[in-house]
Structure formats: C-alpha cells, structure tokens
XYZ file of C-alpha atoms in Angstrom:
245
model
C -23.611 8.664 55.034
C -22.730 5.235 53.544
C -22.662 2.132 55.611
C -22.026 -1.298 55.040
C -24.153 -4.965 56.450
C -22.767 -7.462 58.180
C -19.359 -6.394 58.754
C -16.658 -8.344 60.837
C -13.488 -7.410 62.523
C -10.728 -9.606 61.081
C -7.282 -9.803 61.430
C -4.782 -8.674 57.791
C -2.326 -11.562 56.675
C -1.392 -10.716 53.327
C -2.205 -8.962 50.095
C -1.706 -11.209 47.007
C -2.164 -8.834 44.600
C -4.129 -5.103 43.261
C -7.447 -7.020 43.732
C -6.811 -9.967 46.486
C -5.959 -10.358 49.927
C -6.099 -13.172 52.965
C -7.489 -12.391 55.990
C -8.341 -14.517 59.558
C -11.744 -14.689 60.932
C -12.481 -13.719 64.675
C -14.034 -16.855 65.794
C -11.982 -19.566 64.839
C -8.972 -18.144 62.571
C -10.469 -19.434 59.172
C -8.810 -17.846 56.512
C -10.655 -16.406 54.236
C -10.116 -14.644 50.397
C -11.369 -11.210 50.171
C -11.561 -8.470 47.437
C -9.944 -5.491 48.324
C -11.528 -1.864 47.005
C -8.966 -0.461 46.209
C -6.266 -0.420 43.929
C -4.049 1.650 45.374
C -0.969 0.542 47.322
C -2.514 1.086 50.864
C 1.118 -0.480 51.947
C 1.122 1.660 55.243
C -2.093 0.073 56.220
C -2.121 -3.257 54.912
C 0.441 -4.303 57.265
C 0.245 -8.558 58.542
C -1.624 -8.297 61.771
C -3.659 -4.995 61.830
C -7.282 -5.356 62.430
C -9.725 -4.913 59.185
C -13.383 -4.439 58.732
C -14.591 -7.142 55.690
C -17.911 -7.293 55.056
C -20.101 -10.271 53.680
C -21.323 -10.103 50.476
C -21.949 -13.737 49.017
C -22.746 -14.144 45.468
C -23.003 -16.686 42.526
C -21.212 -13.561 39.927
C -18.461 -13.325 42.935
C -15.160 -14.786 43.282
C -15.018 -13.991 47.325
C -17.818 -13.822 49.841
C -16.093 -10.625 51.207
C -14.532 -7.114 51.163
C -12.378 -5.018 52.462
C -13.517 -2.260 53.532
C -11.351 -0.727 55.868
C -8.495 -0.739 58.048
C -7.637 0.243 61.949
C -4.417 2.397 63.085
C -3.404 4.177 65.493
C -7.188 3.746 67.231
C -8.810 5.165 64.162
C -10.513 3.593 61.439
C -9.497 4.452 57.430
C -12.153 3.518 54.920
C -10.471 2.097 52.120
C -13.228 1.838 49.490
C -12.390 3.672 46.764
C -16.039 3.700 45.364
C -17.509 5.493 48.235
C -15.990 9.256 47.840
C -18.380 9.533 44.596
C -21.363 8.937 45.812
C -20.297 10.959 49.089
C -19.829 13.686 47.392
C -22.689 13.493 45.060
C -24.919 12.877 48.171
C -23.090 16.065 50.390
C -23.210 18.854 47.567
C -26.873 17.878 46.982
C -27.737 18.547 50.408
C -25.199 22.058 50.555
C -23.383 19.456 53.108
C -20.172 20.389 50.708
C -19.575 23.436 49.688
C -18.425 25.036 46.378
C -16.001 28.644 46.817
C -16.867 30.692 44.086
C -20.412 28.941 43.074
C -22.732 31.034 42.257
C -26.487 30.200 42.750
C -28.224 26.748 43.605
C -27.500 23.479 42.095
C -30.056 22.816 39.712
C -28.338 19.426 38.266
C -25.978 17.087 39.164
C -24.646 14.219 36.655
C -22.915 11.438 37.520
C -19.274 9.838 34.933
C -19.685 12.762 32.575
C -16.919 13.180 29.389
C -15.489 16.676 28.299
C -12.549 16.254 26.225
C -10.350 13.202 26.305
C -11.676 12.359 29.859
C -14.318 11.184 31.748
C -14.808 13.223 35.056
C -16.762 12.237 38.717
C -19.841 14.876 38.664
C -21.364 17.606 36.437
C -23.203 20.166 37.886
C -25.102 23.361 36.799
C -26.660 26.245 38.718
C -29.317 28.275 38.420
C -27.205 31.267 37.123
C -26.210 28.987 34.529
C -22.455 28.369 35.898
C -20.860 24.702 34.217
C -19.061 22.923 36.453
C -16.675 20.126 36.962
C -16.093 18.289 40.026
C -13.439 15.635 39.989
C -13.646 13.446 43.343
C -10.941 11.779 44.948
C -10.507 9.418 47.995
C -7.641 10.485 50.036
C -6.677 7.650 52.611
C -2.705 8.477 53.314
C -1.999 10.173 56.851
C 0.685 11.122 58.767
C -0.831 11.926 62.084
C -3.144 15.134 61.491
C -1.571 15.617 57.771
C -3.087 14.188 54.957
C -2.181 13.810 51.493
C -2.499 12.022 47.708
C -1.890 10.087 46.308
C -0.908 7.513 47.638
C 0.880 6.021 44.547
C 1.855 7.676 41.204
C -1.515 7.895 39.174
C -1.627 9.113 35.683
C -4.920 9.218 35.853
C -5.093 11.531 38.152
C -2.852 13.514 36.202
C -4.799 13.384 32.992
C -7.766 14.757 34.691
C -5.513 17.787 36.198
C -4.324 18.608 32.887
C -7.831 18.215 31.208
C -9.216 20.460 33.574
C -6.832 22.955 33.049
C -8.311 22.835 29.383
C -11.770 22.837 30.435
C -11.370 26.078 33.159
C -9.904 28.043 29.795
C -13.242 27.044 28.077
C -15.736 28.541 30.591
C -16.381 25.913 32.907
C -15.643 25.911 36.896
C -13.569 23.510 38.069
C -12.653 21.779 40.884
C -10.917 18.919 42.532
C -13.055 17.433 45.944
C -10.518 15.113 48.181
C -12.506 13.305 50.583
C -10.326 12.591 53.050
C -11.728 9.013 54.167
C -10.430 9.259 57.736
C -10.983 11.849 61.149
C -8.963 13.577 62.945
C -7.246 15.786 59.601
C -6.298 19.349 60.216
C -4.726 19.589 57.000
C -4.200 18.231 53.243
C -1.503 18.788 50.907
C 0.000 16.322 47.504
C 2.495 13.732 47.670
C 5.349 15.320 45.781
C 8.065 12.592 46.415
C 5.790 10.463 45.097
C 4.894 12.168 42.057
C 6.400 15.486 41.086
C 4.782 15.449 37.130
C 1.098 15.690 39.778
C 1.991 19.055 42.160
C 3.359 20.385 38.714
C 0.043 19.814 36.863
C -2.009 21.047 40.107
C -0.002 24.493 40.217
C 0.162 24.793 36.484
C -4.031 23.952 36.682
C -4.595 26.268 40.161
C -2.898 29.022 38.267
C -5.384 29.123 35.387
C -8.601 29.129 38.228
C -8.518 25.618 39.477
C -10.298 25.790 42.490
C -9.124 22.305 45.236
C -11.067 21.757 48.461
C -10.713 18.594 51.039
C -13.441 17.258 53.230
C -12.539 14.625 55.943
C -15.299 11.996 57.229
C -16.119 10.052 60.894
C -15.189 6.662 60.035
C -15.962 3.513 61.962
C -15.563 0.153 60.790
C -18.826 -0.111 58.857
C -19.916 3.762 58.427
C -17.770 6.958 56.666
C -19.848 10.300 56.852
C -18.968 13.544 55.606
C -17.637 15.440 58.676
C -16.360 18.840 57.628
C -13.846 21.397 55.280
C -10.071 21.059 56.171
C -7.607 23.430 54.810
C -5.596 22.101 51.176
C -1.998 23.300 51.243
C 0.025 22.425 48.243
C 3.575 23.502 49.747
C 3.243 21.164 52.905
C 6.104 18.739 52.971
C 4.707 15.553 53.415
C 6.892 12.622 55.346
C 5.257 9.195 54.848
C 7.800 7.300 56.861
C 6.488 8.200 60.190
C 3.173 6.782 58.831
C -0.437 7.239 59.306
C-alpha cells in the first residue's frame, strides 16, 4: 500500500500546463499552485470543478507546497500519480501479492530502472530456476465505467519499450507488461486504439513472439491506492472514451 500525509480535498480550476495546475482550498477558497504527477493528459478528469486530493509537501527545492494526487468521479477516487505503479508493483510481486503466468520458481531478485538494449525498463527479476525477466509497469488511469484502458495519450515511449521487448523475449528473457489499473471497480482492460494504432500493433506483433500482459486494479481513496486484485486484459475490446470514466 502507498499513502500520502496531510492530504486535503480541494476543488480543480484549471491546468496550466504538463506540470502545473490551480486549485481552491476548502476553507476559505485560496487558490493555490500545485504540481501535478502526471504528465499525461488526464483531460477526462481534470475537468473545472471536480473535487481533488492535493497533498502538502512544503519545501525550500520546491516550486509549490502541493500535489496532485488524485481525482474524484463518478463517487470513486482515481490516483493520478504516475510514480506510484512502480513501487506498487515492486512491493506486490515481492510479497506473491502479483502474480507472474508462466514464472517458474521463487523470486530470488528484484532490480529496480534496469537497461537491456536501447531502453531502460521498470523491474528486473530472476528466479530460482534461473528464469530472466522483464517487467515493464504501467499506470492505467482511463475508465469508461467498468472498462479500462491505455493510454491515455499517444506515448512513444511506451511504444519503444513494446518493441524492445519484443527483442528481448527472442533473446531468452520473459517478458511482461504489468498495468496497474489505479482505480476500483474494473472488470476489464484493453488498449486505446483510436488513440494510438502504431501501440495495439506493437502489442500484437510483441504478444505473438511470447509477450505475456497482465492488469491489476487497486482500492483507491483520496490519500491511499492498494493493490486489490487480477482483472482480465483484452486487446480486441473497443474502447469509447466519450462516455467517460
């Protein structure tokens, strides 16, 4: 489980930009600057008016005594943080919370930001029958009702590390792709493929050649996320992201 100190319910006014965004205090509507973690467009959450969970984090090395760490819709909280599906995951296949298909004996060693090839991947691991394997996390916080999917803008990062991994399965190593879905109530995942087509292609192309793609969703509340449990990964699942989260 992660969790967060001193967090406050505030009302969203605006994103300024990637890193920046304006939101009121409960007490006497100050507005206040706050750093938002996470890159990604988040436009179906970060709507003017919806309630947000910031929490205080003054420093001399920061530019804003807060963050933003997630957002409330449709009576359920999203955490936003894009930081916190590493060390989730990390934490969860330590403790056999998260589960590997096709692993074969105990993990032995787990290594955080490791580089194979041309890219730097999430976790390492190793088992005690000697199997290599990759693990590339990522945070999946787009929902339509019980449907889940990434990304939530194009990322060619994201497609790098598909196509590496493709590389690295050829080579010996197990591979795999862990979405933690960073919201409840998920009884399915699948990719974004209106929003980028070049990303199902890779995944296909990498699932073909022994890619292996799992999803975990979490019990969020405005200051905790904890891994909850498997949900099924369907790449074919049409995916409608105008009827929203």
């Amino acid at each position: 489980m992660a969790s967060y100190s001193d967090v406050v319910v505030a009302k969203f006014v605006e994103r300024d930009n990637r890193f920046i965004a304006r939101c009121l205090l409960p007490k006497n509507n100050e507005e206040v600057i706050v750093h938002v973690k996470n890159t990604g467009r988040c436009r179906e959450l970060l709507i003017p008016g919806v309630s947000v969970a910031i929490n205080y984090q003054p420093a001399k090395s920061r530019k804003t005594d807060y963050d933003l760490i997630a957002v409330k819709k449709d009576d359920r909280w999203i955490n936003i943080d894009s930081q916190v599906p590493n060390s989730l995951a990390e934490d969860a296949l330590a403790s056999s919370q998260i589960h590997l298909p096709y692993l074969s004996g105990e993990i032995i060693k787990i290594e955080r930001e490791v580089t194979f090839g041309n890219s730097r991947f999430d976790l390492y691991l190793e088992t005690a029958t000697g199997q290599r394997v990759i693990v590339e996390v990522k945070g999946m916080t787009l929902a339509n009702q019980s449907l889940a999917a990434f990304p939530d803008a194009p990322s060619e990062r994201a497609l790098k590390h598909v196509k590496e991994l493709t590389i690295l399965q050829a080579e010996g190593y197990q591979t795999y792709v862990l979405f933690i879905v960073q919201l409840a109530g998920i009884k399915q995942t699948t990719l974004y493929e209106k929003r980028q087509p070049a990303l199902v292609k890779a995944f296909k192309q990498a699932m073909a050649q022994g890619l292996k793609v799992i999803a975990y969703q979490c019990q969020v509340t405005k200051d905790t996320i904890d891994i909850m449990g498997e949900v099924p990964f369907q790449i074919e699942t049409n995916f409608n992201e105008e009827e929203g989260n």
